[in-house]
Amino acid sequence: MSFDGLLGKRVKHDITNAVGNVLLPAGFVIEQEHIKLLEQHRVNASEVIVMMGDYRSEVHHAQLTLISDAANYSKDLFNRLGGTKKMPLLEIKNELIPIIQEASEYPDVFQLFEAVSAKDEYTHQHNIGVGVLSTLLGKWMGLGQTEITLLTLAATLHDVGKVRISSEILLKPGKLTDEEFAEMRRHTLYGYEILKNTVGLSPRVAQVALQHHERSDGRGYPLRLKEEQIDPLSKIVAVADVFHAMSSKRPYHEALPFHEVIEQMRRGAFGELDPHVSATFLNKMIQHLVGRRVKLTDGQWGEVVFINPHDDLHPLVKISESFIDLSEERQLHIQEVIV
C-alpha cells in the first residue's frame, strides 16, 4: 500500500519513528505534509492501520458517556459509604472497574484526559480520573494485566477516606485553616482503615489509600515514608493524582495551564515523585502533542508539528502559514491543548 491511499484517513495507533518518538498520534488525520514526514522517517505504509468514519468524534462521545457513568457511580458509592462501613467490593469489581478499564483503552490521550478532567463535583470526577490515568500509566510502564487490574482498583479507591471528611471542608472555596488541613490529611488514614477491613481485598489497595501522598524524599504524609518504603502502585497513583489535581478546576483554585503542570511535575520528579514513573507519564503526554491544536500564552492558535527531543516542552508550532519555534521564543508557552 502507498501513502497516497492513506490521505484523509485517521490512524488507529500512534505512528512512531525508529527510536520511539511519536510522529502522528492515534486518531490523527493523515494529510500530504504528514506523508512527507513519514517518508523521511522511513515508515512503511503497509504498517499504518487506519480507521474508517469520524472515529475521533465517535470515540470522544463514547469516552464522555463512560466517564459520566463512572463518576455517577462514584458519587453514589460515596453517598452509600457515608452511612456504613461496608465496602461493596464485588459490585465495584463487576460494575465500576470494567468501565474505567474500557475508558483507558481509547488511543487518543488528550481526548481521554479531557473526558476525565474535573469541571464540577471534583471529588467524584477525581476518583475516576485518577483511576483512568493510573491504568493508562500502568500500561505505559509495562505492567502485567493482573497488576493493572489491581492498580485500577487501588487508584479508583485511593481517596475513599474522604467519605469521613465533612463536606464543609471538602467543598470549602477558600484556603483551609490549619485544623481543617490536618483533618483533610487524615483521609489517607480513614481510607486505609476502610479498605484494610474489607474482606477479599488485597492489602496493597489499602496501602495505596494510605501512601498516595507519601513522597520519595520523606516529606509526604501521613507516615513520611521514603522511596524504598513506598509501594510501586502508590508511586503510580501519586503521579496520576498530582497531574489530575493540577489540571482540574477545584473549589479553591482554577486548573493550571498545561505548561505549568508539566514544569511543576518535572521539578517534583527529583525528590518528591518517583522520577521513572513521572518521566514515563510526562514524556508520553508530550509525545502525543504532535498534530494537536494548541493555544499559546499570547492567545495565538496553532498546531504542534515537531517535538524538539532536547527541549520537548518547547515544540515547533505551525500558525497559519508560518512557524514558531518555542525553544527560541522562550516567553511563549502552551496554555491549552485543544480537543
mmCIF file of C-alpha atoms in Angstrom, residues 22-322:
data_model
loop_
_atom_site.group_PDB
_atom_site.id
_atom_site.type_symbol
_atom_site.label_atom_id
_atom_site.label_comp_id
_atom_site.label_asym_id
_atom_site.label_seq_id
_atom_site.Cartn_x
_atom_site.Cartn_y
_atom_site.Cartn_z
ATOM 1 C CA VAL A 22 5.521 9.790 18.139
ATOM 2 C CA LEU A 23 5.267 11.154 14.589
ATOM 3 C CA LEU A 24 1.469 11.044 14.345
ATOM 4 C CA PRO A 25 -0.792 10.254 17.332
ATOM 5 C CA ALA A 26 -3.730 7.866 17.220
ATOM 6 C CA GLY A 27 -6.899 9.444 15.813
ATOM 7 C CA PHE A 28 -4.937 11.900 13.644
ATOM 8 C CA VAL A 29 -5.938 12.621 10.032
ATOM 9 C CA ILE A 30 -3.134 11.983 7.511
ATOM 10 C CA GLU A 31 -2.519 14.899 5.140
ATOM 11 C CA GLN A 32 0.051 15.451 2.391
ATOM 12 C CA GLU A 33 2.586 17.186 4.655
ATOM 13 C CA HIS A 34 2.409 14.254 7.080
ATOM 14 C CA ILE A 35 3.186 11.772 4.306
ATOM 15 C CA LYS A 36 6.467 13.585 3.688
ATOM 16 C CA LEU A 37 7.235 13.325 7.385
ATOM 17 C CA LEU A 38 6.520 9.593 7.429
ATOM 18 C CA GLU A 39 8.633 9.016 4.335
ATOM 19 C CA GLN A 40 11.540 10.947 5.843
ATOM 20 C CA HIS A 41 11.432 8.633 8.862
ATOM 21 C CA ARG A 42 11.161 5.552 6.619
ATOM 22 C CA VAL A 43 7.820 4.442 7.977
ATOM 23 C CA ASN A 44 6.359 1.545 5.989
ATOM 24 C CA ALA A 45 2.910 2.483 4.646
ATOM 25 C CA SER A 46 1.702 -1.118 4.949
ATOM 26 C CA GLU A 47 2.221 -0.961 8.711
ATOM 27 C CA VAL A 48 -0.080 2.046 9.173
ATOM 28 C CA ILE A 49 -3.525 0.968 10.365
ATOM 29 C CA VAL A 50 -6.351 3.430 9.728
ATOM 30 C CA MET A 51 -9.935 3.838 10.913
ATOM 31 C CA MET A 52 -12.995 4.423 8.779
ATOM 32 C CA GLY A 53 -15.561 7.151 9.524
ATOM 33 C CA ASP A 54 -15.420 10.004 12.038
ATOM 34 C CA TYR A 55 -13.501 7.967 14.539
ATOM 35 C CA ARG A 56 -12.354 10.785 16.808
ATOM 36 C CA SER A 57 -15.859 12.186 17.259
ATOM 37 C CA GLU A 58 -17.331 8.751 17.977
ATOM 38 C CA VAL A 59 -14.563 7.924 20.439
ATOM 39 C CA HIS A 60 -14.941 11.207 22.287
ATOM 40 C CA HIS A 61 -18.673 10.674 22.680
ATOM 41 C CA ALA A 62 -18.108 7.114 23.918
ATOM 42 C CA GLN A 63 -15.451 8.295 26.373
ATOM 43 C CA LEU A 64 -17.680 11.025 27.796
ATOM 44 C CA THR A 65 -20.505 8.533 28.273
ATOM 45 C CA LEU A 66 -18.247 6.040 30.058
ATOM 46 C CA ILE A 67 -16.667 8.659 32.312
ATOM 47 C CA SER A 68 -20.046 10.179 33.161
ATOM 48 C CA ASP A 69 -21.412 6.750 34.116
ATOM 49 C CA ALA A 70 -18.348 6.050 36.260
ATOM 50 C CA ALA A 71 -18.494 9.450 38.006
ATOM 51 C CA ASN A 72 -22.170 8.972 38.809
ATOM 52 C CA TYR A 73 -21.374 5.551 40.246
ATOM 53 C CA SER A 74 -18.560 7.051 42.325
ATOM 54 C CA LYS A 75 -20.929 9.682 43.711
ATOM 55 C CA ASP A 76 -23.492 7.041 44.615
ATOM 56 C CA LEU A 77 -20.783 4.877 46.200
ATOM 57 C CA PHE A 78 -19.522 7.734 48.387
ATOM 58 C CA ASN A 79 -23.056 8.560 49.471
ATOM 59 C CA ARG A 80 -23.655 4.954 50.495
ATOM 60 C CA LEU A 81 -20.305 4.611 52.262
ATOM 61 C CA GLY A 82 -21.031 7.751 54.260
ATOM 62 C CA GLY A 83 -23.646 5.873 56.259
ATOM 63 C CA THR A 84 -21.954 2.475 56.525
ATOM 64 C CA LYS A 85 -18.523 0.883 56.934
ATOM 65 C CA LYS A 86 -19.213 -1.884 54.421
ATOM 66 C CA MET A 87 -17.453 -1.659 51.061
ATOM 67 C CA PRO A 88 -19.476 -3.221 48.167
ATOM 68 C CA LEU A 89 -16.330 -4.805 46.720
ATOM 69 C CA LEU A 90 -17.968 -7.284 44.355
ATOM 70 C CA GLU A 91 -20.193 -4.572 42.914
ATOM 71 C CA ILE A 92 -17.222 -2.270 42.374
ATOM 72 C CA LYS A 93 -15.205 -5.007 40.661
ATOM 73 C CA ASN A 94 -18.102 -6.017 38.412
ATOM 74 C CA GLU A 95 -19.565 -2.613 37.550
ATOM 75 C CA LEU A 96 -17.102 0.248 38.070
ATOM 76 C CA ILE A 97 -13.658 -1.201 37.304
ATOM 77 C CA PRO A 98 -14.620 -2.555 33.831
ATOM 78 C CA ILE A 99 -15.881 0.933 32.872
ATOM 79 C CA ILE A 100 -12.585 2.531 33.862
ATOM 80 C CA GLN A 101 -10.524 -0.112 32.092
ATOM 81 C CA GLU A 102 -12.598 0.287 28.934
ATOM 82 C CA ALA A 103 -12.183 4.059 29.012
ATOM 83 C CA SER A 104 -8.403 3.673 29.246
ATOM 84 C CA GLU A 105 -8.370 1.602 26.038
ATOM 85 C CA TYR A 106 -9.084 4.598 23.782
ATOM 86 C CA PRO A 107 -5.906 5.653 21.977
ATOM 87 C CA ASP A 108 -6.387 9.443 21.956
ATOM 88 C CA VAL A 109 -4.627 10.536 25.159
ATOM 89 C CA PHE A 110 -5.800 14.147 25.170
ATOM 90 C CA GLN A 111 -9.394 13.260 24.409
ATOM 91 C CA LEU A 112 -9.166 10.798 27.261
ATOM 92 C CA PHE A 113 -7.794 13.446 29.596
ATOM 93 C CA GLU A 114 -10.449 15.951 28.512
ATOM 94 C CA ALA A 115 -13.103 13.364 29.353
ATOM 95 C CA VAL A 116 -11.771 12.799 32.890
ATOM 96 C CA SER A 117 -10.942 16.451 33.674
ATOM 97 C CA ALA A 118 -12.933 17.647 36.652
ATOM 98 C CA LYS A 119 -15.175 20.581 35.810
ATOM 99 C CA ASP A 120 -17.650 20.111 38.659
ATOM 100 C CA GLU A 121 -18.111 17.708 41.559
ATOM 101 C CA TYR A 122 -14.339 17.454 41.771
ATOM 102 C CA THR A 123 -14.170 14.657 44.345
ATOM 103 C CA HIS A 124 -16.136 12.148 42.267
ATOM 104 C CA GLN A 125 -14.600 13.093 38.919
ATOM 105 C CA HIS A 126 -11.147 12.954 40.513
ATOM 106 C CA ASN A 127 -11.628 9.355 41.664
ATOM 107 C CA ILE A 128 -12.414 8.281 38.120
ATOM 108 C CA GLY A 129 -9.748 10.485 36.545
ATOM 109 C CA VAL A 130 -7.012 9.048 38.731
ATOM 110 C CA GLY A 131 -8.315 5.534 38.067
ATOM 111 C CA VAL A 132 -8.180 6.008 34.303
ATOM 112 C CA LEU A 133 -4.835 7.835 34.233
ATOM 113 C CA SER A 134 -3.206 5.318 36.578
ATOM 114 C CA THR A 135 -4.428 2.451 34.408
ATOM 115 C CA LEU A 136 -3.014 4.151 31.314
ATOM 116 C CA LEU A 137 0.294 4.836 33.071
ATOM 117 C CA GLY A 138 0.500 1.232 34.270
ATOM 118 C CA LYS A 139 0.225 0.073 30.656
ATOM 119 C CA TRP A 140 2.904 2.528 29.553
ATOM 120 C CA MET A 141 5.169 1.105 32.256
ATOM 121 C CA GLY A 142 4.626 -2.436 31.018
ATOM 122 C CA LEU A 143 2.733 -3.883 33.985
ATOM 123 C CA GLY A 144 1.022 -7.245 33.506
ATOM 124 C CA GLN A 145 -2.756 -7.496 33.325
ATOM 125 C CA THR A 146 -3.150 -8.816 36.884
ATOM 126 C CA GLU A 147 -1.107 -5.926 38.251
ATOM 127 C CA ILE A 148 -3.021 -3.407 36.124
ATOM 128 C CA THR A 149 -6.370 -4.684 37.393
ATOM 129 C CA LEU A 150 -5.142 -4.278 40.964
ATOM 130 C CA LEU A 151 -3.814 -0.822 40.115
ATOM 131 C CA THR A 152 -7.146 0.259 38.608
ATOM 132 C CA LEU A 153 -8.992 -0.788 41.745
ATOM 133 C CA ALA A 154 -6.477 0.850 44.086
ATOM 134 C CA ALA A 155 -6.365 4.096 42.104
ATOM 135 C CA THR A 156 -10.136 4.383 41.886
ATOM 136 C CA LEU A 157 -10.468 3.907 45.652
ATOM 137 C CA HIS A 158 -7.402 5.950 46.650
ATOM 138 C CA ASP A 159 -9.483 8.786 48.126
ATOM 139 C CA VAL A 160 -12.239 6.672 49.664
ATOM 140 C CA GLY A 161 -11.280 8.025 53.093
ATOM 141 C CA LYS A 162 -12.820 11.353 52.111
ATOM 142 C CA VAL A 163 -16.241 9.873 52.901
ATOM 143 C CA ARG A 164 -15.328 10.685 56.515
ATOM 144 C CA ILE A 165 -14.353 14.290 55.768
ATOM 145 C CA SER A 166 -17.125 16.854 56.175
ATOM 146 C CA SER A 167 -18.488 18.490 53.010
ATOM 147 C CA GLU A 168 -17.727 21.874 54.592
ATOM 148 C CA ILE A 169 -14.026 21.050 54.348
ATOM 149 C CA LEU A 170 -14.145 19.158 51.040
ATOM 150 C CA LEU A 171 -16.053 21.910 49.247
ATOM 151 C CA LYS A 172 -14.630 24.966 51.002
ATOM 152 C CA PRO A 173 -13.864 27.553 48.279
ATOM 153 C CA GLY A 174 -11.096 29.291 50.226
ATOM 154 C CA LYS A 175 -7.895 28.250 51.934
ATOM 155 C CA LEU A 176 -8.256 25.655 54.671
ATOM 156 C CA THR A 177 -7.318 26.537 58.235
ATOM 157 C CA ASP A 178 -4.513 24.559 59.867
ATOM 158 C CA GLU A 179 -7.078 22.454 61.713
ATOM 159 C CA GLU A 180 -9.096 21.821 58.537
ATOM 160 C CA PHE A 181 -5.975 20.909 56.578
ATOM 161 C CA ALA A 182 -4.919 18.462 59.297
ATOM 162 C CA GLU A 183 -8.344 16.830 59.091
ATOM 163 C CA MET A 184 -8.173 16.693 55.272
ATOM 164 C CA ARG A 185 -4.843 14.878 55.512
ATOM 165 C CA ARG A 186 -6.462 12.206 57.661
ATOM 166 C CA HIS A 187 -8.368 10.928 54.605
ATOM 167 C CA THR A 188 -5.357 8.669 53.939
ATOM 168 C CA LEU A 189 -5.733 7.053 57.366
ATOM 169 C CA TYR A 190 -9.508 6.826 57.061
ATOM 170 C CA GLY A 191 -9.218 5.197 53.647
ATOM 171 C CA TYR A 192 -6.678 2.686 54.908
ATOM 172 C CA GLU A 193 -8.967 1.758 57.791
ATOM 173 C CA ILE A 194 -11.963 1.268 55.486
ATOM 174 C CA LEU A 195 -10.085 -0.813 52.937
ATOM 175 C CA LYS A 196 -7.945 -2.984 55.242
ATOM 176 C CA ASN A 197 -11.140 -4.201 56.898
ATOM 177 C CA THR A 198 -12.776 -5.103 53.570
ATOM 178 C CA VAL A 199 -12.911 -8.894 53.180
ATOM 179 C CA GLY A 200 -11.446 -10.182 49.905
ATOM 180 C CA LEU A 201 -9.468 -7.015 49.115
ATOM 181 C CA SER A 202 -5.716 -7.109 48.501
ATOM 182 C CA PRO A 203 -3.758 -5.342 51.270
ATOM 183 C CA ARG A 204 -1.992 -3.348 48.551
ATOM 184 C CA VAL A 205 -5.217 -1.487 47.758
ATOM 185 C CA ALA A 206 -5.334 -0.252 51.349
ATOM 186 C CA GLN A 207 -1.620 0.622 51.113
ATOM 187 C CA VAL A 208 -2.286 2.879 48.127
ATOM 188 C CA ALA A 209 -5.019 4.722 50.034
ATOM 189 C CA LEU A 210 -2.524 5.215 52.861
ATOM 190 C CA GLN A 211 0.549 6.082 50.779
ATOM 191 C CA HIS A 212 -0.548 8.120 47.748
ATOM 192 C CA HIS A 213 0.559 11.359 49.441
ATOM 193 C CA GLU A 214 3.918 9.966 50.552
ATOM 194 C CA ARG A 215 6.919 11.389 48.715
ATOM 195 C CA SER A 216 10.291 9.889 47.825
ATOM 196 C CA ASP A 217 12.195 12.453 49.895
ATOM 197 C CA GLY A 218 10.244 11.577 53.054
ATOM 198 C CA ARG A 219 8.310 14.849 53.154
ATOM 199 C CA GLY A 220 4.921 13.379 52.380
ATOM 200 C CA TYR A 221 2.208 12.192 54.732
ATOM 201 C CA PRO A 222 0.919 10.511 56.852
ATOM 202 C CA LEU A 223 3.989 8.372 57.715
ATOM 203 C CA ARG A 224 6.781 10.360 56.000
ATOM 204 C CA LEU A 225 7.926 7.249 54.146
ATOM 205 C CA LYS A 226 10.881 7.373 51.774
ATOM 206 C CA GLU A 227 11.254 5.999 48.251
ATOM 207 C CA GLU A 228 12.147 2.396 49.048
ATOM 208 C CA GLN A 229 9.326 2.145 51.602
ATOM 209 C CA ILE A 230 6.548 3.183 49.203
ATOM 210 C CA ASP A 231 4.596 0.540 47.262
ATOM 211 C CA PRO A 232 5.218 0.795 43.473
ATOM 212 C CA LEU A 233 1.470 1.096 42.841
ATOM 213 C CA SER A 234 1.318 4.040 45.254
ATOM 214 C CA LYS A 235 4.040 5.779 43.220
ATOM 215 C CA ILE A 236 1.978 5.410 40.043
ATOM 216 C CA VAL A 237 -1.200 6.660 41.689
ATOM 217 C CA ALA A 238 0.702 9.613 43.179
ATOM 218 C CA VAL A 239 1.750 10.804 39.702
ATOM 219 C CA ALA A 240 -1.762 10.428 38.274
ATOM 220 C CA ASP A 241 -3.220 12.111 41.366
ATOM 221 C CA VAL A 242 -0.946 15.156 41.100
ATOM 222 C CA PHE A 243 -1.437 15.555 37.338
ATOM 223 C CA HIS A 244 -5.220 15.325 37.545
ATOM 224 C CA ALA A 245 -5.441 17.649 40.547
ATOM 225 C CA MET A 246 -3.242 20.346 38.999
ATOM 226 C CA SER A 247 -5.042 20.148 35.650
ATOM 227 C CA SER A 248 -8.563 20.339 37.091
ATOM 228 C CA LYS A 249 -10.702 23.126 38.443
ATOM 229 C CA ARG A 250 -11.075 22.679 42.192
ATOM 230 C CA PRO A 251 -13.135 24.536 44.815
ATOM 231 C CA TYR A 252 -10.115 26.626 45.844
ATOM 232 C CA HIS A 253 -8.279 27.217 42.538
ATOM 233 C CA GLU A 254 -8.571 27.095 38.765
ATOM 234 C CA ALA A 255 -6.903 24.492 36.566
ATOM 235 C CA LEU A 256 -3.280 25.326 35.790
ATOM 236 C CA PRO A 257 -2.078 25.836 32.186
ATOM 237 C CA PHE A 258 -0.607 22.763 30.506
ATOM 238 C CA HIS A 259 2.986 24.037 30.523
ATOM 239 C CA GLU A 260 2.838 24.888 34.241
ATOM 240 C CA VAL A 261 1.575 21.421 35.137
ATOM 241 C CA ILE A 262 4.392 19.747 33.211
ATOM 242 C CA GLU A 263 7.070 22.097 34.561
ATOM 243 C CA GLN A 264 5.962 21.754 38.180
ATOM 244 C CA MET A 265 5.703 17.975 37.930
ATOM 245 C CA ARG A 266 9.165 17.729 36.388
ATOM 246 C CA ARG A 267 10.589 19.752 39.240
ATOM 247 C CA GLY A 268 8.805 17.405 41.642
ATOM 248 C CA ALA A 269 10.189 14.345 39.890
ATOM 249 C CA PHE A 270 13.507 14.809 41.667
ATOM 250 C CA GLY A 271 12.908 14.343 45.358
ATOM 251 C CA GLU A 272 9.126 14.123 45.545
ATOM 252 C CA LEU A 273 7.535 11.931 42.871
ATOM 253 C CA ASP A 274 9.254 8.804 41.585
ATOM 254 C CA PRO A 275 11.468 10.020 38.711
ATOM 255 C CA HIS A 276 10.973 6.955 36.489
ATOM 256 C CA VAL A 277 7.191 6.951 36.867
ATOM 257 C CA SER A 278 6.992 10.715 36.331
ATOM 258 C CA ALA A 279 9.243 10.648 33.288
ATOM 259 C CA THR A 280 7.236 7.835 31.684
ATOM 260 C CA PHE A 281 3.960 9.700 32.149
ATOM 261 C CA LEU A 282 5.128 13.198 31.178
ATOM 262 C CA ASN A 283 7.172 12.052 28.167
ATOM 263 C CA LYS A 284 4.192 10.135 26.786
ATOM 264 C CA MET A 285 1.889 13.118 27.262
ATOM 265 C CA ILE A 286 4.303 15.429 25.469
ATOM 266 C CA GLN A 287 4.884 12.983 22.592
ATOM 267 C CA HIS A 288 1.142 12.979 21.971
ATOM 268 C CA LEU A 289 1.181 16.731 21.369
ATOM 269 C CA VAL A 290 2.239 16.148 17.747
ATOM 270 C CA GLY A 291 -0.651 17.077 15.460
ATOM 271 C CA ARG A 292 -2.593 18.741 18.271
ATOM 272 C CA ARG A 293 -4.118 22.187 18.048
ATOM 273 C CA VAL A 294 -2.895 24.295 20.936
ATOM 274 C CA LYS A 295 -3.493 27.734 22.357
ATOM 275 C CA LEU A 296 -0.352 29.680 23.230
ATOM 276 C CA THR A 297 0.012 32.051 26.177
ATOM 277 C CA ASP A 298 -0.225 35.078 23.846
ATOM 278 C CA GLY A 299 -3.636 33.911 22.594
ATOM 279 C CA GLN A 300 -2.485 32.532 19.221
ATOM 280 C CA TRP A 301 -3.776 29.174 17.982
ATOM 281 C CA GLY A 302 -1.622 26.683 16.138
ATOM 282 C CA GLU A 303 -0.710 23.049 15.568
ATOM 283 C CA VAL A 304 2.265 21.237 17.081
ATOM 284 C CA VAL A 305 4.267 19.787 14.196
ATOM 285 C CA PHE A 306 7.536 18.702 15.822
ATOM 286 C CA ILE A 307 8.774 17.875 19.336
ATOM 287 C CA ASN A 308 12.315 19.039 19.995
ATOM 288 C CA PRO A 309 13.996 15.993 21.636
ATOM 289 C CA HIS A 310 16.358 18.330 23.517
ATOM 290 C CA ASP A 311 13.624 20.711 24.731
ATOM 291 C CA ASP A 312 10.370 18.824 24.397
ATOM 292 C CA LEU A 313 8.164 21.307 26.244
ATOM 293 C CA HIS A 314 9.002 23.949 23.621
ATOM 294 C CA PRO A 315 7.951 22.344 20.305
ATOM 295 C CA LEU A 316 7.670 23.744 16.792
ATOM 296 C CA VAL A 317 4.172 25.162 16.253
ATOM 297 C CA LYS A 318 2.581 25.965 12.894
ATOM 298 C CA ILE A 319 0.386 29.073 12.930
ATOM 299 C CA SER A 320 -1.378 29.693 9.618
ATOM 300 C CA GLU A 321 1.463 29.556 7.058
ATOM 301 C CA SER A 322 4.275 30.377 9.456
#
